[in-house]
PDB file of C-alpha atoms and ligand atoms in Angstrom:
ATOM      1  CA  UNK A  25       0.000   0.000   0.000  1.00  0.00           C
ATOM      2  CA  UNK A  26       1.411   3.362  -1.064  1.00  0.00           C
ATOM      3  CA  UNK A  27       0.055   6.455   0.640  1.00  0.00           C
ATOM      4  CA  UNK A  28       0.759  10.178   0.554  1.00  0.00           C
ATOM      5  CA  UNK A  29      -0.260  11.273   4.061  1.00  0.00           C
ATOM      6  CA  UNK A  30       0.073   8.159   6.201  1.00  0.00           C
ATOM      7  CA  UNK A  31       2.622   5.402   6.736  1.00  0.00           C
ATOM      8  CA  UNK A  32       1.540   1.816   7.238  1.00  0.00           C
ATOM      9  CA  UNK A  33       3.290  -1.341   8.321  1.00  0.00           C
ATOM     10  CA  UNK A  34       2.448  -4.795   9.620  1.00  0.00           C
ATOM     11  CA  UNK A  35       4.622  -6.192  12.371  1.00  0.00           C
ATOM     12  CA  UNK A  36       3.954  -9.408  14.324  1.00  0.00           C
ATOM     13  CA  UNK A  37       0.208  -9.332  13.697  1.00  0.00           C
ATOM     14  CA  UNK A  38      -0.160  -5.609  14.354  1.00  0.00           C
ATOM     15  CA  UNK A  39      -1.217  -3.203  11.601  1.00  0.00           C
ATOM     16  CA  UNK A  40       0.176   0.258  12.337  1.00  0.00           C
ATOM     17  CA  UNK A  41      -1.143   3.438  10.709  1.00  0.00           C
ATOM     18  CA  UNK A  42       0.937   6.566  11.341  1.00  0.00           C
ATOM     19  CA  UNK A  43      -0.578   9.917  10.346  1.00  0.00           C
ATOM     20  CA  UNK A  44       2.105  11.831   8.494  1.00  0.00           C
ATOM     21  CA  UNK A  45       1.445  15.502   7.768  1.00  0.00           C
ATOM     22  CA  UNK A  46       3.965  16.949  10.240  1.00  0.00           C
ATOM     23  CA  UNK A  47       3.949  20.477   8.790  1.00  0.00           C
ATOM     24  CA  UNK A  48       0.206  20.743   9.413  1.00  0.00           C
ATOM     25  CA  UNK A  49       0.228  18.955  12.780  1.00  0.00           C
ATOM     26  CA  UNK A  50      -1.370  15.930  11.060  1.00  0.00           C
ATOM     27  CA  UNK A  51      -4.503  17.977  10.328  1.00  0.00           C
ATOM     28  CA  UNK A  52      -7.124  15.707   8.793  1.00  0.00           C
ATOM     29  CA  UNK A  53      -7.650  16.599   5.141  1.00  0.00           C
ATOM     30  CA  UNK A  54      -9.546  14.798   2.418  1.00  0.00           C
ATOM     31  CA  UNK A  55      -6.537  12.723   1.339  1.00  0.00           C
ATOM     32  CA  UNK A  56      -5.511  11.693   4.838  1.00  0.00           C
ATOM     33  CA  UNK A  57      -8.979  10.603   5.895  1.00  0.00           C
ATOM     34  CA  UNK A  58      -9.482   8.680   2.629  1.00  0.00           C
ATOM     35  CA  UNK A  59      -6.135   6.950   3.161  1.00  0.00           C
ATOM     36  CA  UNK A  60      -6.846   6.074   6.814  1.00  0.00           C
ATOM     37  CA  UNK A  61     -10.150   4.531   5.720  1.00  0.00           C
ATOM     38  CA  UNK A  62      -8.428   2.485   3.015  1.00  0.00           C
ATOM     39  CA  UNK A  63      -5.698   1.307   5.383  1.00  0.00           C
ATOM     40  CA  UNK A  64      -8.156   0.261   8.098  1.00  0.00           C
ATOM     41  CA  UNK A  65     -10.239  -1.635   5.529  1.00  0.00           C
ATOM     42  CA  UNK A  66      -7.102  -3.333   4.179  1.00  0.00           C
ATOM     43  CA  UNK A  67      -5.934  -4.397   7.670  1.00  0.00           C
ATOM     44  CA  UNK A  68      -9.435  -5.611   8.438  1.00  0.00           C
ATOM     45  CA  UNK A  69      -9.210  -7.943   5.414  1.00  0.00           C
ATOM     46  CA  UNK A  70      -5.592  -8.998   6.094  1.00  0.00           C
ATOM     47  CA  UNK A  71      -5.402 -12.376   7.867  1.00  0.00           C
ATOM     48  CA  UNK A  72      -1.933 -11.460   9.140  1.00  0.00           C
ATOM     49  CA  UNK A  73      -3.369  -8.599  11.227  1.00  0.00           C
ATOM     50  CA  UNK A  74      -5.060  -9.223  14.584  1.00  0.00           C
ATOM     51  CA  UNK A  75      -5.039  -5.704  16.008  1.00  0.00           C
ATOM     52  CA  UNK A  76      -4.428  -2.178  14.671  1.00  0.00           C
ATOM     53  CA  UNK A  77      -2.859   0.997  15.982  1.00  0.00           C
ATOM     54  CA  UNK A  78      -3.570   4.516  14.762  1.00  0.00           C
ATOM     55  CA  UNK A  79      -0.949   7.008  15.903  1.00  0.00           C
ATOM     56  CA  UNK A  80       0.397  10.402  14.935  1.00  0.00           C
ATOM     57  CA  UNK A  81       3.915   9.585  16.099  1.00  0.00           C
ATOM     58  CA  UNK A  82       5.857  11.210  18.924  1.00  0.00           C
ATOM     59  CA  UNK A  83       4.910  14.878  18.551  1.00  0.00           C
ATOM     60  CA  UNK A  84       1.232  15.252  17.720  1.00  0.00           C
ATOM     61  CA  UNK A  85      -1.751  12.997  17.096  1.00  0.00           C
ATOM     62  CA  UNK A  86      -3.833  15.402  14.971  1.00  0.00           C
ATOM     63  CA  UNK A  87      -4.798  19.061  15.451  1.00  0.00           C
ATOM     64  CA  UNK A  88      -8.240  18.547  13.939  1.00  0.00           C
ATOM     65  CA  UNK A  89      -9.767  18.826  10.509  1.00  0.00           C
ATOM     66  CA  UNK A  90      -7.628  20.843   8.100  1.00  0.00           C
ATOM     67  CA  UNK A  91      -9.100  24.296   8.646  1.00  0.00           C
ATOM     68  CA  UNK A  92      -7.343  25.778   5.614  1.00  0.00           C
ATOM     69  CA  UNK A  93      -8.886  23.155   3.350  1.00  0.00           C
ATOM     70  CA  UNK A  94     -12.255  23.269   5.112  1.00  0.00           C
ATOM     71  CA  UNK A  95     -12.805  27.020   5.237  1.00  0.00           C
ATOM     72  CA  UNK A  96     -14.423  27.373   1.794  1.00  0.00           C
ATOM     73  CA  UNK A  97     -16.954  24.572   2.215  1.00  0.00           C
ATOM     74  CA  UNK A  98     -20.626  25.489   2.212  1.00  0.00           C
ATOM     75  CA  UNK A  99     -23.675  23.990   3.870  1.00  0.00           C
ATOM     76  CA  UNK A 100     -25.171  22.477   0.726  1.00  0.00           C
ATOM     77  CA  UNK A 101     -21.979  20.571  -0.142  1.00  0.00           C
ATOM     78  CA  UNK A 102     -21.583  19.254   3.389  1.00  0.00           C
ATOM     79  CA  UNK A 103     -25.235  18.346   3.779  1.00  0.00           C
ATOM     80  CA  UNK A 104     -25.368  16.628   0.394  1.00  0.00           C
ATOM     81  CA  UNK A 105     -22.485  14.373   1.376  1.00  0.00           C
ATOM     82  CA  UNK A 106     -24.036  13.823   4.819  1.00  0.00           C
ATOM     83  CA  UNK A 107     -20.746  14.391   6.546  1.00  0.00           C
ATOM     84  CA  UNK A 108     -18.717  17.357   7.708  1.00  0.00           C
ATOM     85  CA  UNK A 109     -16.151  17.900   5.034  1.00  0.00           C
ATOM     86  CA  UNK A 110     -13.671  15.046   5.403  1.00  0.00           C
ATOM     87  CA  UNK A 111     -14.154  11.517   4.142  1.00  0.00           C
ATOM     88  CA  UNK A 112     -17.044   9.643   5.657  1.00  0.00           C
ATOM     89  CA  UNK A 113     -15.429   6.340   4.657  1.00  0.00           C
ATOM     90  CA  UNK A 114     -12.665   6.900   7.202  1.00  0.00           C
ATOM     91  CA  UNK A 115     -15.106   6.980  10.110  1.00  0.00           C
ATOM     92  CA  UNK A 116     -17.191   4.151   8.653  1.00  0.00           C
ATOM     93  CA  UNK A 117     -14.044   1.993   8.357  1.00  0.00           C
ATOM     94  CA  UNK A 118     -13.044   2.661  11.982  1.00  0.00           C
ATOM     95  CA  UNK A 119     -16.609   2.164  13.226  1.00  0.00           C
ATOM     96  CA  UNK A 120     -17.125  -1.048  11.226  1.00  0.00           C
ATOM     97  CA  UNK A 121     -13.775  -2.652  12.064  1.00  0.00           C
ATOM     98  CA  UNK A 122     -14.285  -5.890  13.967  1.00  0.00           C
ATOM     99  CA  UNK A 123     -10.604  -6.115  14.858  1.00  0.00           C
ATOM    100  CA  UNK A 124      -9.607  -3.839  17.751  1.00  0.00           C
ATOM    101  CA  UNK A 125      -8.020  -0.462  17.004  1.00  0.00           C
ATOM    102  CA  UNK A 126      -5.849   1.292  19.594  1.00  0.00           C
ATOM    103  CA  UNK A 127      -5.266   5.046  19.353  1.00  0.00           C
ATOM    104  CA  UNK A 128      -1.734   5.899  20.530  1.00  0.00           C
ATOM    105  CA  UNK A 129      -1.843   9.624  21.273  1.00  0.00           C
ATOM    106  CA  UNK A 130       1.061  12.001  21.909  1.00  0.00           C
ATOM    107  CA  UNK A 131       0.661  15.775  21.853  1.00  0.00           C
ATOM    108  CA  UNK A 132      -2.495  17.420  20.530  1.00  0.00           C
ATOM    109  CA  UNK A 133      -5.608  15.358  19.726  1.00  0.00           C
ATOM    110  CA  UNK A 134      -8.008  18.176  18.928  1.00  0.00           C
ATOM    111  CA  UNK A 135     -11.326  18.476  17.127  1.00  0.00           C
ATOM    112  CA  UNK A 136     -11.491  15.764  14.467  1.00  0.00           C
ATOM    113  CA  UNK A 137      -8.220  14.393  15.898  1.00  0.00           C
ATOM    114  CA  UNK A 138      -9.830  13.836  19.296  1.00  0.00           C
ATOM    115  CA  UNK A 139     -12.856  12.372  17.509  1.00  0.00           C
ATOM    116  CA  UNK A 140     -10.655   9.955  15.558  1.00  0.00           C
ATOM    117  CA  UNK A 141      -8.915   8.812  18.758  1.00  0.00           C
ATOM    118  CA  UNK A 142     -12.281   8.361  20.496  1.00  0.00           C
ATOM    119  CA  UNK A 143     -13.639   6.356  17.536  1.00  0.00           C
ATOM    120  CA  UNK A 144     -10.890   3.786  18.190  1.00  0.00           C
ATOM    121  CA  UNK A 145     -11.514   1.071  20.792  1.00  0.00           C
ATOM    122  CA  UNK A 146      -9.284   2.574  23.446  1.00  0.00           C
ATOM    123  CA  UNK A 147      -6.691   5.276  23.818  1.00  0.00           C
ATOM    124  CA  UNK A 148      -3.191   4.918  25.238  1.00  0.00           C
ATOM    125  CA  UNK A 149      -1.908   8.421  25.966  1.00  0.00           C
ATOM    126  CA  UNK A 150       1.618   9.740  26.213  1.00  0.00           C
ATOM    127  CA  UNK A 151       2.152  12.089  29.157  1.00  0.00           C
ATOM    128  CA  UNK A 152       2.372  14.877  26.546  1.00  0.00           C
ATOM    129  CA  UNK A 153      -1.169  14.241  25.228  1.00  0.00           C
ATOM    130  CA  UNK A 154      -3.743  17.027  25.136  1.00  0.00           C
ATOM    131  CA  UNK A 155      -7.368  16.397  24.220  1.00  0.00           C
ATOM    132  CA  UNK A 156     -10.000  18.920  23.273  1.00  0.00           C
ATOM    133  CA  UNK A 157     -12.898  19.964  21.064  1.00  0.00           C
ATOM    134  CA  UNK A 158     -11.880  23.542  20.214  1.00  0.00           C
ATOM    135  CA  UNK A 159     -14.232  23.918  17.206  1.00  0.00           C
ATOM    136  CA  UNK A 160     -16.296  26.532  19.014  1.00  0.00           C
ATOM    137  CA  UNK A 161     -13.300  28.862  18.824  1.00  0.00           C
ATOM    138  CA  UNK A 162     -13.480  28.852  15.015  1.00  0.00           C
ATOM    139  CA  UNK A 163     -17.225  29.330  14.919  1.00  0.00           C
ATOM    140  CA  UNK A 164     -18.306  25.736  14.457  1.00  0.00           C
ATOM    141  CA  UNK A 165     -18.814  22.622  16.572  1.00  0.00           C
ATOM    142  CA  UNK A 166     -17.726  18.971  16.723  1.00  0.00           C
ATOM    143  CA  UNK A 167     -19.068  17.007  13.769  1.00  0.00           C
ATOM    144  CA  UNK A 168     -17.625  13.494  13.952  1.00  0.00           C
ATOM    145  CA  UNK A 169     -18.704  12.299  17.378  1.00  0.00           C
ATOM    146  CA  UNK A 170     -17.183  14.912  19.710  1.00  0.00           C
ATOM    147  CA  UNK A 171     -20.403  15.810  21.503  1.00  0.00           C
ATOM    148  CA  UNK A 172     -21.499  12.158  21.652  1.00  0.00           C
ATOM    149  CA  UNK A 173     -18.422   9.991  22.308  1.00  0.00           C
ATOM    150  CA  UNK A 174     -16.824  12.510  24.648  1.00  0.00           C
ATOM    151  CA  UNK A 175     -20.039  12.752  26.683  1.00  0.00           C
ATOM    152  CA  UNK A 176     -20.317   8.957  26.910  1.00  0.00           C
ATOM    153  CA  UNK A 177     -16.670   8.719  27.964  1.00  0.00           C
ATOM    154  CA  UNK A 178     -16.356  11.543  30.504  1.00  0.00           C
ATOM    155  CA  UNK A 179     -19.951  12.429  31.425  1.00  0.00           C
ATOM    156  CA  UNK A 180     -22.091  15.472  30.697  1.00  0.00           C
ATOM    157  CA  UNK A 181     -20.444  18.075  32.924  1.00  0.00           C
ATOM    158  CA  UNK A 182     -16.925  17.751  31.594  1.00  0.00           C
ATOM    159  CA  UNK A 183     -17.980  17.161  27.967  1.00  0.00           C
ATOM    160  CA  UNK A 184     -20.252  20.188  28.046  1.00  0.00           C
ATOM    161  CA  UNK A 185     -17.516  22.368  29.526  1.00  0.00           C
ATOM    162  CA  UNK A 186     -14.887  21.196  27.038  1.00  0.00           C
ATOM    163  CA  UNK A 187     -17.159  21.610  23.992  1.00  0.00           C
ATOM    164  CA  UNK A 188     -18.483  24.999  25.107  1.00  0.00           C
ATOM    165  CA  UNK A 189     -15.138  26.509  26.088  1.00  0.00           C
ATOM    166  CA  UNK A 190     -12.700  24.686  23.793  1.00  0.00           C
ATOM    167  CA  UNK A 191     -10.447  24.055  26.814  1.00  0.00           C
ATOM    168  CA  UNK A 192      -7.923  21.239  26.478  1.00  0.00           C
ATOM    169  CA  UNK A 193      -7.483  18.366  28.934  1.00  0.00           C
ATOM    170  CA  UNK A 194      -4.031  17.031  29.677  1.00  0.00           C
ATOM    171  CA  UNK A 195      -3.305  13.297  29.848  1.00  0.00           C
ATOM    172  CA  UNK A 196      -3.755  13.109  33.619  1.00  0.00           C
ATOM    173  CA  UNK A 197      -7.185  14.758  33.538  1.00  0.00           C
ATOM    174  CA  UNK A 198      -8.183  12.579  30.578  1.00  0.00           C
ATOM    175  CA  UNK A 199      -7.208   9.409  32.422  1.00  0.00           C
ATOM    176  CA  UNK A 200      -9.042  10.446  35.603  1.00  0.00           C
ATOM    177  CA  UNK A 201     -12.113  11.233  33.505  1.00  0.00           C
ATOM    178  CA  UNK A 202     -12.035   7.818  31.814  1.00  0.00           C
ATOM    179  CA  UNK A 203     -11.156   8.981  28.309  1.00  0.00           C
ATOM    180  CA  UNK A 204      -7.860   7.081  28.138  1.00  0.00           C
ATOM    181  CA  UNK A 205      -7.008   3.597  29.348  1.00  0.00           C
ATOM    182  CA  UNK A 206      -3.562   4.567  30.624  1.00  0.00           C
ATOM    183  CA  UNK A 207      -0.700   7.047  30.399  1.00  0.00           C
ATOM    184  CA  UNK A 208       2.862   6.173  29.436  1.00  0.00           C
ATOM    185  CA  UNK A 209       6.003   8.314  29.114  1.00  0.00           C
ATOM    186  CA  UNK A 210       6.076   9.942  25.659  1.00  0.00           C
ATOM    187  CA  UNK A 211       9.301   8.168  24.728  1.00  0.00           C
ATOM    188  CA  UNK A 212       7.652   4.785  25.384  1.00  0.00           C
ATOM    189  CA  UNK A 213       4.334   5.380  23.612  1.00  0.00           C
ATOM    190  CA  UNK A 214       5.104   3.480  20.409  1.00  0.00           C
ATOM    191  CA  UNK A 215       6.599   0.519  22.276  1.00  0.00           C
ATOM    192  CA  UNK A 216       3.808   0.278  24.862  1.00  0.00           C
ATOM    193  CA  UNK A 217       1.061   0.571  22.252  1.00  0.00           C
ATOM    194  CA  UNK A 218       2.801  -2.062  20.132  1.00  0.00           C
ATOM    195  CA  UNK A 219       3.198  -4.456  23.091  1.00  0.00           C
ATOM    196  CA  UNK A 220      -0.478  -4.059  23.933  1.00  0.00           C
ATOM    197  CA  UNK A 221      -1.576  -4.602  20.331  1.00  0.00           C
ATOM    198  CA  UNK A 222       0.718  -7.617  19.931  1.00  0.00           C
ATOM    199  CA  UNK A 223      -0.745  -9.159  23.094  1.00  0.00           C
ATOM    200  CA  UNK A 224      -4.275  -8.712  21.694  1.00  0.00           C
ATOM    201  CA  UNK A 225      -3.224 -10.028  18.270  1.00  0.00           C
ATOM    202  CA  UNK A 226      -1.821 -13.145  19.962  1.00  0.00           C
ATOM    203  CA  UNK A 227      -5.187 -14.087  21.450  1.00  0.00           C
ATOM    204  CA  UNK A 228      -7.818 -16.119  19.627  1.00  0.00           C
ATOM    205  CA  UNK A 229      -9.106 -13.793  16.886  1.00  0.00           C
ATOM    206  CA  UNK A 230     -12.775 -14.841  17.013  1.00  0.00           C
ATOM    207  CA  UNK A 231     -12.776 -14.456  20.809  1.00  0.00           C
ATOM    208  CA  UNK A 232     -11.161 -11.001  20.497  1.00  0.00           C
ATOM    209  CA  UNK A 233     -13.891  -9.971  18.056  1.00  0.00           C
ATOM    210  CA  UNK A 234     -16.655 -11.240  20.355  1.00  0.00           C
ATOM    211  CA  UNK A 235     -15.173  -9.422  23.351  1.00  0.00           C
ATOM    212  CA  UNK A 236     -15.018  -6.168  21.371  1.00  0.00           C
ATOM    213  CA  UNK A 237     -18.638  -6.598  20.309  1.00  0.00           C
ATOM    214  CA  UNK A 238     -19.777  -7.404  23.855  1.00  0.00           C
ATOM    215  CA  UNK A 239     -17.985  -4.410  25.441  1.00  0.00           C
ATOM    216  CA  UNK A 240     -19.480  -2.149  22.771  1.00  0.00           C
ATOM    217  CA  UNK A 241     -22.923  -3.451  23.708  1.00  0.00           C
ATOM    218  CA  UNK A 242     -22.393  -1.908  27.141  1.00  0.00           C
ATOM    219  CA  UNK A 243     -22.042   1.480  25.501  1.00  0.00           C
ATOM    220  CA  UNK A 244     -24.921   1.156  23.074  1.00  0.00           C
ATOM    221  CA  UNK A 245     -27.532  -1.148  24.631  1.00  0.00           C
ATOM    222  CA  UNK A 246     -29.383  -1.255  27.954  1.00  0.00           C
ATOM    223  CA  UNK A 247     -27.961  -3.488  30.698  1.00  0.00           C
ATOM    224  CA  UNK A 248     -30.332  -6.457  30.311  1.00  0.00           C
ATOM    225  CA  UNK A 249     -29.784  -6.630  26.540  1.00  0.00           C
ATOM    226  CA  UNK A 250     -26.036  -6.297  27.087  1.00  0.00           C
ATOM    227  CA  UNK A 251     -25.949  -9.057  29.707  1.00  0.00           C
ATOM    228  CA  UNK A 252     -27.939 -11.377  27.445  1.00  0.00           C
ATOM    229  CA  UNK A 253     -25.618 -10.656  24.509  1.00  0.00           C
ATOM    230  CA  UNK A 254     -22.608 -11.344  26.719  1.00  0.00           C
ATOM    231  CA  UNK A 255     -24.046 -14.716  27.866  1.00  0.00           C
ATOM    232  CA  UNK A 256     -24.693 -15.766  24.273  1.00  0.00           C
ATOM    233  CA  UNK A 257     -21.218 -14.749  23.112  1.00  0.00           C
ATOM    234  CA  UNK A 258     -19.623 -16.478  26.112  1.00  0.00           C
ATOM    235  CA  UNK A 259     -21.508 -19.658  25.239  1.00  0.00           C
ATOM    236  CA  UNK A 260     -20.480 -19.282  21.585  1.00  0.00           C
ATOM    237  CA  UNK A 261     -16.773 -19.316  22.468  1.00  0.00           C
ATOM    238  CA  UNK A 262     -17.225 -22.974  23.451  1.00  0.00           C
ATOM    239  CA  UNK A 263     -17.718 -23.713  19.747  1.00  0.00           C
ATOM    240  CA  UNK A 264     -14.171 -22.518  19.013  1.00  0.00           C
ATOM    241  CA  UNK A 265     -11.192 -24.860  18.888  1.00  0.00           C
ATOM    242  CA  UNK A 266      -9.239 -22.023  20.496  1.00  0.00           C
ATOM    243  CA  UNK A 267     -11.413 -22.286  23.604  1.00  0.00           C
ATOM    244  CA  UNK A 268     -10.678 -26.003  23.980  1.00  0.00           C
ATOM    245  CA  UNK A 269      -7.003 -25.312  23.335  1.00  0.00           C
ATOM    246  CA  UNK A 270      -6.818 -22.412  25.817  1.00  0.00           C
ATOM    247  CA  UNK A 271      -8.412 -24.392  28.640  1.00  0.00           C
ATOM    248  CA  UNK A 272      -6.447 -27.555  27.871  1.00  0.00           C
ATOM    249  CA  UNK A 273      -3.222 -25.524  27.848  1.00  0.00           C
ATOM    250  CA  UNK A 274      -4.056 -24.049  31.256  1.00  0.00           C
ATOM    251  CA  UNK A 275      -4.735 -27.498  32.730  1.00  0.00           C
ATOM    252  CA  UNK A 276      -1.527 -28.873  31.176  1.00  0.00           C
ATOM    253  CA  UNK A 277       0.535 -25.838  32.326  1.00  0.00           C
ATOM    254  CA  UNK A 278       1.677 -24.838  28.830  1.00  0.00           C
ATOM    255  CA  UNK A 279       1.192 -21.875  26.479  1.00  0.00           C
ATOM    256  CA  UNK A 280      -1.875 -22.129  24.228  1.00  0.00           C
ATOM    257  CA  UNK A 281      -1.407 -22.368  20.487  1.00  0.00           C
ATOM    258  CA  UNK A 282      -4.338 -20.531  18.981  1.00  0.00           C
ATOM    259  CA  UNK A 283      -5.389 -21.245  15.402  1.00  0.00           C
ATOM    260  CA  UNK A 284      -8.018 -18.464  15.287  1.00  0.00           C
ATOM    261  CA  UNK A 285     -10.858 -20.881  14.726  1.00  0.00           C
TER     262      UNK A 285
HETATM  263  C1  HXC B   3      -4.792  23.272   9.319  1.00  0.00           C
HETATM  264  C2  HXC B   3      -3.268  23.480  11.017  1.00  0.00           C
HETATM  265  C3  HXC B   3      -4.209  23.005  11.953  1.00  0.00           C
HETATM  266  C4  HXC B   3      -5.509  22.642  11.461  1.00  0.00           C
HETATM  267  C5  HXC B   3      -2.379  23.432  13.005  1.00  0.00           C
HETATM  268  N1  HXC B   3      -2.146  23.726  11.723  1.00  0.00           N
HETATM  269  N2  HXC B   3      -3.634  22.991  13.177  1.00  0.00           N
HETATM  270  N3  HXC B   3      -3.543  23.609   9.715  1.00  0.00           N
HETATM  271  N4  HXC B   3      -5.752  22.819  10.154  1.00  0.00           N
HETATM  272  N5  HXC B   3      -6.472  22.142  12.263  1.00  0.00           N
HETATM  273  C6  HXC B   3      -0.911  24.237  11.119  1.00  0.00           C
HETATM  274  C7  HXC B   3      -0.723  25.725  11.416  1.00  0.00           C
HETATM  275  O1  HXC B   3      -1.475  26.527  10.515  1.00  0.00           O
HETATM  276  C8  HXC B   3       0.752  25.879  11.227  1.00  0.00           C
HETATM  277  O2  HXC B   3       1.044  25.909   9.844  1.00  0.00           O
HETATM  278  C9  HXC B   3       1.308  24.547  11.763  1.00  0.00           C
HETATM  279  O3  HXC B   3       0.215  23.615  11.717  1.00  0.00           O
HETATM  280  C10 HXC B   3       1.747  24.680  13.227  1.00  0.00           C
HETATM  281  O4  HXC B   3       0.670  25.222  13.976  1.00  0.00           O
HETATM  282  P1  HXC B   3       0.862  26.463  14.974  1.00  0.00           P
HETATM  283  O5  HXC B   3      -0.489  27.033  15.229  1.00  0.00           O
HETATM  284  O6  HXC B   3       1.915  27.384  14.478  1.00  0.00           O
HETATM  285  O7  HXC B   3       1.414  25.721  16.279  1.00  0.00           O
HETATM  286  P2  HXC B   3       1.156  26.084  17.793  1.00  0.00           P
HETATM  287  O8  HXC B   3       1.337  27.543  18.053  1.00  0.00           O
HETATM  288  O9  HXC B   3       2.013  25.125  18.562  1.00  0.00           O
HETATM  289  O10 HXC B   3      -0.393  25.728  18.101  1.00  0.00           O
HETATM  290  C11 HXC B   3      -0.819  24.400  17.991  1.00  0.00           C
HETATM  291  C12 HXC B   3      -2.367  24.365  18.042  1.00  0.00           C
HETATM  292  C13 HXC B   3      -2.934  25.362  16.967  1.00  0.00           C
HETATM  293  C14 HXC B   3      -2.850  24.764  19.423  1.00  0.00           C
HETATM  294  C15 HXC B   3      -2.772  22.931  17.768  1.00  0.00           C
HETATM  295  O11 HXC B   3      -2.311  25.079  15.710  1.00  0.00           O
HETATM  296  C16 HXC B   3      -4.413  25.251  16.800  1.00  0.00           C
HETATM  297  O12 HXC B   3      -5.203  25.795  17.583  1.00  0.00           O
HETATM  298  N6  HXC B   3      -4.861  24.561  15.739  1.00  0.00           N
HETATM  299  C17 HXC B   3      -6.274  24.459  15.387  1.00  0.00           C
HETATM  300  C18 HXC B   3      -6.959  23.509  16.321  1.00  0.00           C
HETATM  301  C19 HXC B   3      -8.456  23.417  15.999  1.00  0.00           C
HETATM  302  O13 HXC B   3      -9.211  24.390  16.039  1.00  0.00           O
HETATM  303  N7  HXC B   3      -8.900  22.188  15.658  1.00  0.00           N
HETATM  304  C20 HXC B   3     -10.268  21.939  15.288  1.00  0.00           C
HETATM  305  C21 HXC B   3     -10.463  22.041  13.789  1.00  0.00           C
HETATM  306  S1  HXC B   3     -12.140  21.877  13.316  1.00  0.00           S
HETATM  307  P3  HXC B   3       1.997  27.050   9.208  1.00  0.00           P
HETATM  308  O14 HXC B   3       1.910  26.802   7.751  1.00  0.00           O
HETATM  309  O15 HXC B   3       1.461  28.356   9.657  1.00  0.00           O
HETATM  310  O16 HXC B   3       3.347  26.734   9.816  1.00  0.00           O
HETATM  311  C22 HXC B   3     -12.417  20.232  13.382  1.00  0.00           C
HETATM  312  C23 HXC B   3     -13.798  19.846  12.979  1.00  0.00           C
HETATM  313  C24 HXC B   3     -13.929  18.370  12.807  1.00  0.00           C
HETATM  314  O17 HXC B   3     -11.592  19.468  13.710  1.00  0.00           O
HETATM  315  C25 HXC B   3     -15.208  18.110  12.072  1.00  0.00           C
HETATM  316  C26 HXC B   3     -15.510  16.679  11.849  1.00  0.00           C
HETATM  317  C27 HXC B   3     -14.500  15.882  11.185  1.00  0.00           C
END
């Protein structure tokens, strides 16, 4: 895969997407969002990939939609495409992915950048990370999940304050608020995210996919529906060879050898 605004690689079952527009703080433009969508779709289809990472590298995750490219858009164009400016396929690809996607965030994750990180399954933050929805400062508002995912993650009070003021949260505040799973030193972000993704990729793939689906039910469904879904998926794992292998390996005190079936 050859891309203009992102770099991609597969290493030990992990598909890594690195946003690469350093001069524009990885601002999300049409090309970058199209390419992220294509890369996620390709990793989703690739049997060698069990988990993905989206990162902006060591300095910045993404400072939002590309304001310079976005500024001449008009309502009719946006409304006709049913999405604010950048490529809808990017968000569809992230939303539809059944393999887990980790966002590894250093530096600014603002506006559409924060929304992209939140669309992933969980966020590992460098201690340099800063999250925010500053759109109000340029006369607009979040358009790719900022008011919804942020509110579900951190609750109404903090989400309302952040969206209405444009204030940024540092990594510590974001972790306390439940937006990020954990904080690591900036210099270790890539390694820690990779280790986490490799661990996930090493588990039974169908079980990983069921777990992702079941946890997402907790966000989207009511508790009784979620509990029922979890019971059914738990029961379903007993149809997998990997389940037999995992339990046999435990009893025999050896490492399981998963075949992803
Ligand atoms: C285009 C951007 C950009 C952006 C930064 N740059 N953010 N270009 N779109 N969102 C560019 C700058 O123009 C500048 O280019 C270079 O990156 C470095 O930025 P500086 O501002 O000089 O750096 P700094 O002083 O460190 O400030 C960093 C910053 C600031 C706090 C992140 O750049 C900033 O406030 N950016 C905008 C953040 C924002 O409002 N995001 C929301 C966008 S709307 P030059 O060429 O001058 O060197 C949005 C809507 C999403 O995301 C809708 C749904 C998808």
